[in-house]
């Protein structure tokens, strides 16, 4: 389903098409050795996607103001 999905704490993860569009628009910038800041990283999904775009050879920092979502993203990224 191409729609935003609730991830608790009154937050949503954006629709998949938006993530794909973001990654397509940034493909020339998120390359091996790049540095990325994901503000409002939520579940950590885009942090992982950005890291994979640069073949895990760069730095992605996700920040999240909701403590539980920050912990969720750490758990998800650690898998």
PDB file of C-alpha atoms in Angstrom:
ATOM      1  CA  UNK A   1       0.000   0.000   0.000  1.00  0.00           C
ATOM      2  CA  UNK A   2       1.489   3.324  -1.049  1.00  0.00           C
ATOM      3  CA  UNK A   3       0.374   5.354   1.947  1.00  0.00           C
ATOM      4  CA  UNK A   4       1.865   6.565   5.196  1.00  0.00           C
ATOM      5  CA  UNK A   5       1.822   3.938   7.955  1.00  0.00           C
ATOM      6  CA  UNK A   6       1.423   4.616  11.667  1.00  0.00           C
ATOM      7  CA  UNK A   7       4.466   3.640  13.754  1.00  0.00           C
ATOM      8  CA  UNK A   8       3.065   4.607  17.172  1.00  0.00           C
ATOM      9  CA  UNK A   9       3.816   7.692  19.268  1.00  0.00           C
ATOM     10  CA  UNK A  10       1.556   9.765  16.984  1.00  0.00           C
ATOM     11  CA  UNK A  11       4.076   9.384  14.137  1.00  0.00           C
ATOM     12  CA  UNK A  12       4.025   7.824  10.679  1.00  0.00           C
ATOM     13  CA  UNK A  13       6.525   6.393   8.241  1.00  0.00           C
ATOM     14  CA  UNK A  14       6.088   8.118   4.882  1.00  0.00           C
ATOM     15  CA  UNK A  15       4.629   6.357   1.879  1.00  0.00           C
ATOM     16  CA  UNK A  16       7.075   4.115  -0.016  1.00  0.00           C
ATOM     17  CA  UNK A  17       6.863   6.251  -3.183  1.00  0.00           C
ATOM     18  CA  UNK A  18       8.126   9.268  -1.228  1.00  0.00           C
ATOM     19  CA  UNK A  19      11.133   7.289   0.019  1.00  0.00           C
ATOM     20  CA  UNK A  20      11.874   6.064  -3.506  1.00  0.00           C
ATOM     21  CA  UNK A  21      11.573   9.615  -4.868  1.00  0.00           C
ATOM     22  CA  UNK A  22      13.901  10.973  -2.168  1.00  0.00           C
ATOM     23  CA  UNK A  23      16.492   8.313  -2.879  1.00  0.00           C
ATOM     24  CA  UNK A  24      16.266   8.907  -6.649  1.00  0.00           C
ATOM     25  CA  UNK A  25      16.716  12.675  -6.225  1.00  0.00           C
ATOM     26  CA  UNK A  26      19.710  12.159  -3.907  1.00  0.00           C
ATOM     27  CA  UNK A  27      21.427   9.319  -5.802  1.00  0.00           C
ATOM     28  CA  UNK A  28      24.208  11.567  -7.126  1.00  0.00           C
ATOM     29  CA  UNK A  29      24.962  12.883  -3.633  1.00  0.00           C
ATOM     30  CA  UNK A  30      24.645   9.814  -1.424  1.00  0.00           C
ATOM     31  CA  UNK A  31      27.690   7.950  -2.694  1.00  0.00           C
ATOM     32  CA  UNK A  32      30.484   6.030  -0.942  1.00  0.00           C
ATOM     33  CA  UNK A  33      32.192   8.376   1.515  1.00  0.00           C
ATOM     34  CA  UNK A  34      29.199  10.717   1.847  1.00  0.00           C
ATOM     35  CA  UNK A  35      27.827  12.076   5.115  1.00  0.00           C
ATOM     36  CA  UNK A  36      24.058  12.174   5.645  1.00  0.00           C
ATOM     37  CA  UNK A  37      21.924  13.642   8.429  1.00  0.00           C
ATOM     38  CA  UNK A  38      18.398  12.211   8.685  1.00  0.00           C
ATOM     39  CA  UNK A  39      16.370  14.613  10.831  1.00  0.00           C
ATOM     40  CA  UNK A  40      13.349  12.879  12.311  1.00  0.00           C
ATOM     41  CA  UNK A  41      14.638   9.401  11.507  1.00  0.00           C
ATOM     42  CA  UNK A  42      11.612   7.653  13.040  1.00  0.00           C
ATOM     43  CA  UNK A  43      11.985   3.909  12.468  1.00  0.00           C
ATOM     44  CA  UNK A  44      15.473   4.245  10.952  1.00  0.00           C
ATOM     45  CA  UNK A  45      14.318   2.998   7.544  1.00  0.00           C
ATOM     46  CA  UNK A  46      15.904   5.793   5.499  1.00  0.00           C
ATOM     47  CA  UNK A  47      19.096   5.692   7.563  1.00  0.00           C
ATOM     48  CA  UNK A  48      19.592   2.103   6.426  1.00  0.00           C
ATOM     49  CA  UNK A  49      18.553   2.897   2.848  1.00  0.00           C
ATOM     50  CA  UNK A  50      21.005   5.813   2.685  1.00  0.00           C
ATOM     51  CA  UNK A  51      23.783   3.635   4.093  1.00  0.00           C
ATOM     52  CA  UNK A  52      23.098   0.974   1.461  1.00  0.00           C
ATOM     53  CA  UNK A  53      23.151   3.638  -1.273  1.00  0.00           C
ATOM     54  CA  UNK A  54      26.762   4.346  -0.320  1.00  0.00           C
ATOM     55  CA  UNK A  55      27.671   0.662   0.021  1.00  0.00           C
ATOM     56  CA  UNK A  56      28.023   1.083   3.807  1.00  0.00           C
ATOM     57  CA  UNK A  57      31.077   3.316   3.141  1.00  0.00           C
ATOM     58  CA  UNK A  58      30.079   6.655   4.612  1.00  0.00           C
ATOM     59  CA  UNK A  59      28.333   8.132   7.616  1.00  0.00           C
ATOM     60  CA  UNK A  60      24.608   8.356   8.277  1.00  0.00           C
ATOM     61  CA  UNK A  61      23.412  10.047  11.445  1.00  0.00           C
ATOM     62  CA  UNK A  62      19.751   9.861  12.368  1.00  0.00           C
ATOM     63  CA  UNK A  63      18.245  12.137  14.994  1.00  0.00           C
ATOM     64  CA  UNK A  64      14.815  11.738  16.535  1.00  0.00           C
ATOM     65  CA  UNK A  65      13.139  13.774  19.280  1.00  0.00           C
ATOM     66  CA  UNK A  66      10.780  11.003  20.392  1.00  0.00           C
ATOM     67  CA  UNK A  67      12.832   8.790  22.695  1.00  0.00           C
ATOM     68  CA  UNK A  68      10.900   5.611  21.926  1.00  0.00           C
ATOM     69  CA  UNK A  69      11.298   6.087  18.172  1.00  0.00           C
ATOM     70  CA  UNK A  70      15.019   6.776  18.591  1.00  0.00           C
ATOM     71  CA  UNK A  71      15.270   3.473  20.471  1.00  0.00           C
ATOM     72  CA  UNK A  72      13.190   1.742  17.756  1.00  0.00           C
ATOM     73  CA  UNK A  73      15.513   3.027  15.049  1.00  0.00           C
ATOM     74  CA  UNK A  74      18.576   1.787  16.950  1.00  0.00           C
ATOM     75  CA  UNK A  75      16.932  -1.637  17.309  1.00  0.00           C
ATOM     76  CA  UNK A  76      15.967  -1.746  13.630  1.00  0.00           C
ATOM     77  CA  UNK A  77      19.402  -0.652  12.421  1.00  0.00           C
ATOM     78  CA  UNK A  78      21.137  -3.195  14.645  1.00  0.00           C
ATOM     79  CA  UNK A  79      19.287  -6.108  13.001  1.00  0.00           C
TER      80      UNK A  79
END
